[in-house]
Coordinates of C-alpha atoms and ligand atoms in Angstrom, one line a residue:
X974 CA 25.2 -3.8 -8.9
X975 CA 22.1 -6.0 -8.8
X976 CA 21.3 -8.5 -11.5
X977 CA 17.8 -7.3 -11.8
X978 CA 16.2 -7.3 -15.2
X979 CA 13.7 -4.5 -15.8
X980 CA 10.3 -5.4 -17.1
X981 CA 9.7 -2.0 -18.4
X982 CA 8.4 -3.4 -21.7
X983 CA 5.4 -4.7 -19.9
X984 CA 4.2 -1.2 -19.0
X985 CA 2.6 1.4 -21.2
X986 CA 4.8 4.4 -20.1
X987 CA 4.2 7.6 -22.0
X988 CA 7.2 8.6 -24.3
X989 CA 9.4 11.2 -22.7
X990 CA 8.0 10.8 -19.2
X991 CA 10.1 9.8 -16.2
X992 CA 7.7 8.2 -13.8
X993 CA 8.8 8.3 -10.1
X994 CA 5.3 8.1 -8.5
X995 CA 4.6 4.3 -8.6
X996 CA 4.5 4.6 -4.8
X997 CA 1.3 6.5 -5.2
X998 CA -0.3 5.1 -8.4
X999 CA 1.5 2.4 -10.5
X1000 CA 1.6 2.8 -14.3
X1001 CA -0.6 0.9 -16.7
X1002 CA 0.6 -2.7 -17.4
X1003 CA 0.0 -3.4 -21.1
X1004 CA -1.6 -6.8 -20.2
X1005 CA -4.2 -5.0 -18.1
X1006 CA -5.6 -3.2 -21.2
X1007 CA -6.3 -6.5 -23.0
X1008 CA -7.6 -8.2 -19.9
X1009 CA -10.0 -5.4 -19.1
X1010 CA -11.2 -5.5 -22.7
X1011 CA -11.6 -9.3 -22.6
X1012 CA -13.5 -9.1 -19.3
X1013 CA -16.0 -6.7 -20.8
X1014 CA -16.2 -7.9 -24.4
X1015 CA -15.8 -11.7 -23.9
X1016 CA -17.3 -12.1 -20.5
X1017 CA -19.7 -9.3 -19.3
X1018 CA -21.1 -8.7 -22.9
X1019 CA -21.9 -12.3 -24.0
X1020 CA -22.3 -14.0 -20.6
X1021 CA -24.3 -11.3 -18.8
X1022 CA -25.1 -12.5 -15.3
X1023 CA -23.9 -16.1 -16.1
X1024 CA -20.4 -14.7 -16.0
X1025 CA -20.4 -15.0 -12.2
X1026 CA -20.2 -18.8 -12.7
X1027 CA -18.9 -19.2 -16.3
X1028 CA -16.0 -16.7 -15.9
X1029 CA -15.5 -17.5 -12.2
X1030 CA -15.9 -13.9 -11.2
X1031 CA -16.8 -14.9 -7.7
X1032 CA -13.5 -16.5 -7.1
X1033 CA -11.4 -13.4 -8.0
X1034 CA -11.2 -11.9 -4.5
X1035 CA -9.6 -15.1 -3.0
X1036 CA -7.5 -16.0 -6.1
X1037 CA -6.0 -12.5 -6.1
X1038 CA -5.5 -12.6 -2.4
X1039 CA -3.4 -15.7 -2.8
X1040 CA -1.4 -14.0 -5.6
X1041 CA -0.7 -11.1 -3.3
X1042 CA 0.0 -13.4 -0.4
X1043 CA 3.0 -14.8 -2.3
X1044 CA 4.5 -11.3 -2.3
X1045 CA 3.9 -10.6 1.4
X1046 CA 4.8 -13.9 3.0
X1047 CA 1.2 -15.0 3.7
X1048 CA 0.2 -18.6 3.2
X1049 CA -2.5 -19.5 0.6
X1050 CA -6.0 -19.0 1.9
X1051 CA -5.2 -16.2 4.3
X1052 CA -5.6 -13.1 2.2
X1053 CA -8.7 -11.6 0.6
X1054 CA -9.0 -8.8 -1.9
X1055 CA -11.9 -6.3 -1.8
X1056 CA -13.2 -2.9 -0.8
X1057 CA -10.8 0.0 -0.2
X1058 CA -7.9 0.0 2.2
X1059 CA -9.7 2.3 4.6
X1060 CA -12.5 -0.3 4.9
X1061 CA -9.9 -3.0 5.4
X1062 CA -8.4 -1.0 8.3
X1063 CA -11.8 -0.7 9.9
X1064 CA -12.3 -4.4 9.6
X1065 CA -8.9 -5.1 11.1
X1066 CA -9.3 -2.8 14.1
X1067 CA -12.8 -3.9 14.8
X1068 CA -11.8 -7.6 14.8
X1069 CA -8.7 -6.9 17.0
X1070 CA -10.5 -4.9 19.7
X1071 CA -13.2 -7.5 19.9
X1072 CA -10.6 -10.2 20.5
X1073 CA -9.2 -8.3 23.4
X1074 CA -12.4 -7.2 25.2
X1075 CA -10.6 -6.3 28.5
X1076 CA -8.3 -3.8 26.9
X1077 CA -9.1 -0.2 25.8
X1078 CA -6.2 1.1 23.9
X1079 CA -5.4 1.0 20.2
X1080 CA -1.8 2.2 19.8
X1081 CA -0.5 3.9 16.6
X1082 CA 2.0 6.5 15.6
X1083 CA 1.9 10.0 14.0
X1084 CA 3.7 8.7 10.9
X1085 CA 0.7 6.6 10.1
X1086 CA -1.5 7.5 7.2
X1087 CA -4.3 9.8 8.4
X1088 CA -7.0 7.6 7.0
X1089 CA -5.9 4.7 9.2
X1090 CA -6.1 7.0 12.3
X1091 CA -9.5 8.5 11.2
X1092 CA -11.0 5.0 10.6
X1093 CA -9.8 3.7 13.9
X1094 CA -10.9 6.7 15.8
X1095 CA -14.3 6.7 14.2
X1096 CA -14.8 3.0 14.9
X1097 CA -13.7 3.4 18.6
X1098 CA -16.1 6.3 19.0
X1099 CA -19.0 4.3 17.5
X1100 CA -18.3 1.4 19.8
X1101 CA -18.9 3.7 22.7
X1102 CA -17.0 1.5 25.2
X1103 CA -14.3 3.9 26.3
X1104 CA -11.6 2.9 23.9
X1105 CA -8.8 5.3 23.2
X1106 CA -6.7 5.7 20.1
X1107 CA -3.2 6.5 21.4
X1108 CA -0.9 8.1 18.9
X1109 CA 2.8 8.4 19.7
X1110 CA 6.0 9.2 17.8
X1111 CA 7.2 6.3 15.7
X1112 CA 10.3 6.0 17.9
X1113 CA 8.2 5.7 21.0
X1114 CA 5.9 2.9 19.8
X1115 CA 7.8 0.0 21.4
X1116 CA 7.9 1.7 24.8
X1117 CA 4.2 2.3 24.7
X1118 CA 3.2 -1.3 24.0
X1119 CA 1.8 -2.2 27.4
X1120 CA -0.7 -4.7 28.8
X1121 CA -3.5 -2.1 28.3
X1122 CA -3.0 -2.2 24.6
X1123 CA -5.6 -4.3 22.6
X1124 CA -3.9 -3.8 19.2
X1125 CA -1.0 -2.0 17.7
X1126 CA -1.8 -0.6 14.3
X1127 CA 1.1 0.7 12.2
X1128 CA 1.9 1.4 8.6
X1129 CA 5.1 -0.6 7.9
X1130 CA 6.6 2.0 5.5
X1131 CA 5.9 5.7 6.3
X1132 CA 4.1 7.3 3.4
X1133 CA 6.0 10.6 3.8
X1134 CA 9.5 9.6 4.6
X1135 CA 9.7 6.0 3.7
X1136 CA 11.0 5.0 7.2
X1137 CA 10.5 1.3 7.9
X1138 CA 9.2 -0.1 11.2
X1139 CA 10.9 -3.3 12.3
X1140 CA 8.0 -5.6 11.7
X1141 CA 9.4 -8.6 13.6
X1142 CA 10.6 -6.7 16.7
X1143 CA 7.4 -4.7 17.1
X1144 CA 5.2 -7.7 16.4
X1145 CA 7.1 -9.7 19.0
X1146 CA 6.8 -6.9 21.5
X1147 CA 3.0 -6.7 21.0
X1148 CA 2.7 -10.5 21.4
X1149 CA 4.8 -10.4 24.6
X1150 CA 2.1 -8.3 26.3
X1151 CA -0.8 -10.1 24.7
X1152 CA -1.7 -7.4 22.2
X1153 CA -2.6 -8.0 18.5
X1154 CA -0.5 -6.6 15.7
X1155 CA -2.0 -4.9 12.6
X1156 CA 0.3 -3.9 9.8
X1157 CA -0.7 -1.6 6.9
X1158 CA 1.4 -2.7 3.9
X1159 CA 0.3 0.0 1.4
X1160 CA 3.9 1.1 0.8
X1161 CA 5.4 -2.4 1.3
X1162 CA 3.5 -4.9 -0.9
X1163 CA 5.4 -5.3 -4.2
X1164 CA 8.1 -2.8 -3.0
X1165 CA 10.1 -5.0 -0.6
X1166 CA 10.2 -8.5 0.9
X1167 CA 7.6 -8.9 3.6
X1168 CA 7.4 -12.0 5.8
X1169 CA 4.0 -11.9 7.5
X1170 CA 4.1 -15.6 8.5
X1171 CA 7.7 -15.4 9.7
X1172 CA 6.8 -12.4 11.9
X1173 CA 3.5 -14.0 13.0
X1174 CA 1.7 -10.8 12.2
X1175 CA -1.9 -11.1 13.3
X1176 CA -3.6 -8.9 10.7
X1177 CA -2.3 -7.1 7.6
X1178 CA -4.0 -4.8 5.2
X1179 CA -2.9 -3.0 2.0
X1180 CA -3.8 -1.5 -1.3
X1181 CA -3.2 -2.6 -4.9
X1182 CA -2.9 0.7 -6.8
X1183 CA 0.6 1.6 -5.7
X1184 CA 3.5 -0.9 -6.3
X1185 CA 1.1 -3.6 -7.5
X1186 CA -0.1 -1.5 -10.4
X1187 CA -3.8 -2.4 -10.2
X1188 CA -5.0 1.0 -11.4
X1189 CA -6.8 4.0 -9.9
X1190 CA -9.3 2.8 -7.3
X1191 CA -8.1 -0.8 -7.3
X1192 CA -9.3 -2.7 -4.3
X1193 CA -7.6 -3.3 -1.0
X1194 CA -6.7 -6.6 0.7
X1195 CA -6.7 -8.1 4.2
X1196 CA -4.7 -11.0 5.7
X1197 CA -5.5 -12.7 8.9
X1198 CA -3.2 -15.3 10.5
X1199 CA -4.8 -18.6 9.7
X1200 CA -4.9 -19.8 13.4
X1201 CA -6.8 -16.6 14.4
X1202 CA -9.4 -16.4 11.7
X1203 CA -11.9 -18.6 13.4
X1204 CA -12.0 -16.1 16.3
X1205 CA -12.7 -13.2 14.0
X1206 CA -16.2 -11.9 14.0
X1207 CA -16.5 -9.7 11.0
X1208 CA -17.8 -6.3 11.9
X1209 CA -18.8 -5.6 8.4
X1210 CA -20.9 -8.6 8.0
X1211 CA -21.9 -8.4 4.4
X1212 CA -23.6 -11.1 2.6
X1213 CA -20.6 -12.3 0.6
X1214 CA -18.8 -13.0 3.9
X1215 CA -21.6 -15.3 5.0
X1216 CA -21.1 -19.0 5.1
X1217 CA -23.8 -19.5 2.5
X1218 CA -24.6 -16.2 0.7
X1219 CA -27.1 -17.9 -1.7
X1220 CA -29.0 -19.5 1.1
X1221 CA -30.3 -15.9 1.9
X1222 CA -30.6 -16.8 5.6
X1223 CA -31.8 -13.9 7.7
X1224 CA -29.1 -14.6 10.3
X1225 CA -25.5 -14.0 9.7
X1226 CA -23.0 -16.9 10.0
X1227 CA -19.4 -16.0 9.2
X1228 CA -17.9 -17.8 6.2
X1229 CA -15.1 -20.3 6.3
X1230 CA -11.6 -18.9 6.9
X1231 CA -10.6 -15.6 5.3
X1232 CA -13.8 -15.6 3.1
X1233 CA -15.5 -14.0 6.1
X1234 CA -13.6 -10.8 5.4
X1235 CA -15.5 -10.3 2.2
X1236 CA -18.2 -7.8 2.3
X1237 CA -20.2 -7.2 -0.9
X1238 CA -20.1 -7.6 -4.7
X1239 CA -16.5 -7.5 -6.0
X1240 CA -15.6 -4.9 -8.7
X1241 CA -14.9 -7.6 -11.3
X1242 CA -13.4 -5.4 -14.0
X1243 CA -11.0 -3.7 -11.6
X1244 CA -10.1 -7.1 -10.2
X1245 CA -9.5 -8.6 -13.7
X1246 CA -7.2 -5.6 -14.4
X1247 CA -5.3 -6.3 -11.1
X1248 CA -5.0 -10.0 -12.0
X1249 CA -3.2 -9.0 -15.2
X1250 CA -1.1 -6.4 -13.4
X1251 CA 0.2 -9.0 -11.0
X1252 CA 1.7 -11.0 -13.9
X1253 CA 4.5 -8.4 -13.9
X1254 CA 5.7 -10.1 -10.6
X1255 CA 5.6 -13.6 -12.0
X1256 CA 9.1 -15.2 -11.6
X1257 CA 10.4 -12.1 -9.8
X1258 CA 12.3 -12.5 -6.5
X1259 CA 11.3 -9.7 -4.1
X1260 CA 14.9 -9.8 -2.8
X1261 CA 16.1 -8.8 -6.3
X1262 CA 13.5 -6.0 -6.5
X1263 CA 14.8 -4.8 -3.1
X1264 CA 18.4 -4.9 -4.2
X1265 CA 17.6 -2.9 -7.3
X1266 CA 15.4 -0.4 -5.5
X1267 CA 18.2 0.3 -3.1
X1268 CA 20.6 0.8 -6.0
X1269 CA 18.2 3.3 -7.6
X1270 CA 17.5 5.2 -4.4
X1271 CA 21.1 5.4 -3.3
X1272 CA 22.0 6.8 -6.8
X1273 CA 19.2 9.4 -6.5
X1274 CA 20.3 10.6 -3.0
X1275 CA 24.0 10.8 -3.8
X1276 CA 23.4 12.7 -7.1
X1277 CA 20.8 15.1 -5.6
X1278 CA 23.0 15.9 -2.6
X1279 CA 26.1 16.3 -4.7
X1280 CA 24.3 18.8 -7.0
X1281 CA 22.0 20.7 -4.6
X1282 CA 22.6 22.0 -1.1
X1283 CA 19.2 23.6 -0.6
X1284 CA 17.2 20.3 -0.1
X1285 CA 17.2 18.2 3.0
X1286 CA 16.9 14.4 3.0
X1287 CA 13.7 13.5 4.8
X1288 CA 14.1 9.7 4.4
X1289 CA 16.4 7.6 6.5
X1290 CA 20.0 7.6 5.1
X1291 CA 20.4 3.9 5.8
X1292 CA 18.8 2.2 2.8
X1293 CA 17.8 -0.7 5.1
X1294 CA 15.8 1.7 7.1
X1295 CA 13.6 3.0 4.2
X1296 CA 11.2 1.6 1.7
X1297 CA 11.3 2.1 -2.0
X1298 CA 10.9 5.9 -1.9
X1299 CA 13.1 8.9 -1.2
X1300 CA 11.8 12.2 0.1
X1301 CA 13.5 15.5 0.2
X1302 CA 12.3 18.6 2.0
X1303 CA 12.4 21.9 0.3
X1304 CA 10.6 25.1 1.5
X1305 CA 8.9 25.4 -1.9
X1306 CA 8.6 21.7 -2.5
X1307 CA 5.2 21.9 -4.1
X1308 CA 6.4 24.4 -6.7
X1309 CA 9.6 22.5 -7.3
X1310 CA 7.6 19.3 -7.9
X1311 CA 5.3 21.2 -10.4
X1312 CA 8.4 22.4 -12.2
X1313 CA 9.7 18.8 -12.4
X1314 CA 6.3 17.6 -13.7
X1315 CA 6.4 20.4 -16.4
X1316 CA 9.7 18.8 -17.5
X1317 CA 8.0 15.4 -17.7
X1318 CA 9.5 14.0 -14.4
X1319 CA 6.6 12.9 -12.2
X1320 CA 6.9 12.6 -8.4
X1321 CA 4.5 14.1 -5.9
X1322 CA 4.3 16.3 -2.9
X1323 CA 3.1 15.8 0.7
X1324 CA 2.4 18.8 3.0
X1325 CA 4.1 20.7 4.4
X1326 CA 7.3 20.5 2.4
X1327 CA 8.1 17.0 1.2
X1328 CA 8.9 16.0 -2.4
X1329 CA 8.4 12.3 -2.8
X1330 CA 10.1 10.1 -5.4
X1331 CA 9.2 6.4 -5.7
X1332 CA 11.6 3.9 -7.3
X1333 CA 10.0 0.8 -8.9
X1334 CA 12.6 -1.6 -10.3
X1335 CA 10.0 -3.3 -12.5
X1336 CA 10.2 -0.3 -14.8
X1337 CA 12.5 2.5 -13.5
X1338 CA 16.1 2.6 -14.8
X1339 CA 19.3 4.1 -13.4
X1340 CA 19.4 6.6 -16.3
X1341 CA 16.0 7.9 -15.4
X1342 CA 17.1 8.3 -11.8
X1343 CA 20.1 10.4 -12.9
X1344 CA 18.0 12.4 -15.3
X1345 CA 15.5 13.3 -12.4
X1346 CA 18.3 14.1 -10.0
X1347 CA 20.0 16.5 -12.5
X1348 CA 16.7 18.2 -13.3
X1349 CA 15.8 18.7 -9.6
X1350 CA 19.2 20.3 -8.9
X1351 CA 18.9 22.6 -12.0
X1352 CA 15.3 23.6 -11.1
X1353 CA 16.4 24.6 -7.6
X1354 CA 19.7 26.2 -8.6
X1355 CA 18.1 28.4 -11.3
X1356 CA 14.9 29.2 -9.3
X1357 CA 12.9 27.7 -12.2
X1358 CA 10.3 26.7 -9.6
X1359 CA 9.6 30.3 -8.7
X1360 CA 6.6 30.9 -11.1
X1361 CA 3.0 31.6 -10.1
X1362 CA 1.8 28.7 -12.2
X1363 CA 3.9 26.2 -10.2
X1364 CA 2.6 27.6 -6.8
X1365 CA -1.1 27.3 -7.4
X1366 CA -2.1 24.1 -5.5
X1367 CA -4.2 21.5 -7.3
X1368 CA -6.8 19.3 -5.5
X1369 CA -4.5 16.3 -5.6
X1370 CA -0.9 17.1 -4.7
Ligands
LIG1849 C1 -0.7 3.8 4.3 C2 -2.1 4.1 3.7 N1 -3.1 3.7 4.4 C3 -4.4 3.9 3.9 C4 -4.6 4.6 2.7 C5 -6.0 4.9 2.3 O1 -6.3 4.0 1.2 P1 -7.7 4.0 0.5 O2 -7.9 5.4 -0.1 O3 -7.6 3.0 -0.6 O4 -8.8 3.7 1.4 C6 -3.5 5.0 2.0 C7 -3.7 5.7 0.7 O5 -2.8 6.1 0.0 C8 -2.2 4.8 2.5 O6 -1.1 5.2 1.9

């Protein structure tokens, strides 16, 4: 039993709802409401454009980057917040292939989030230099890291199954052949301990609306290893990544350090909300979060499997091999998830047949986990899912 103390009181969770989808969109931190209000009423309203200086809005991307850095093992000054994760993926791949001009392969796997693959493929086609995006099975990644590979680009925790890649081993393998290593931490940041510096990862990217609770559309982040950043030529050379944005030079000169990965004007209100959301992690040891997350996910798996024979575990059975989510396959997974949601238990669905359940120790409790497991078993045993209303697919699943 972990000694983790829930911070549930810090979140505005609707009465009667069991929320197991913080791996997709974190819930509303109470402090974010007040911070958003203050940013608008006390800063934007009275300060108008002077807020950029008076309220230090311009410093938010780097300050938030440092706060996230503490959760992912990145040293201060090596992480920048901004744009969307897809954009950060583009920046990462563009920088990496340019740093390995003699190599033509970007290696990824078919467990990666499609947007990462789309962004990389689109970029490589635009470059028109004969690059190839090579996509292999997750288990085959290590064997395909060869001297032709410019960069290996992987999502650390698989968005569908929760399977974890061995960050240290794969990064070491990439470095052994002179390739660069890019990690997508969308399902890792705030979910489990990450040691970017210890693994010597070259570039990492992630989002802030999942386990970091920054709200819908919250910005992404990018980290570059400090000893590499001076070699990075930003492909998205926006004015705020310039060395002197307010000199308005006509020629681009990359900014100092990680500031060169900035692009344009930061979304101040969304960043202020994220700043308040990150307070929930103050004083929390990610190892404690991890221990509690394993306790919750183990409980869920054992109770679902004890009560229901018609679902199949899609996540690794070894808790050390999966992130902070558990996925079960069921032939009518979409309808079963809708039936759960109708009962106030919220997870989500990923095609073709995966029901996903995220466990966030900051606010999820063991009782909630048992409640959700019992409800899932009942819905499947009684056929409660088998109603037309539960089968009609909505735009967002
Ligand atoms: C692993 C991963 N990469 C990339 C993305 C795309 O992020 P965004 O929509 O913020 O660009 C997501 C979105 O959920 C994701 O899970």
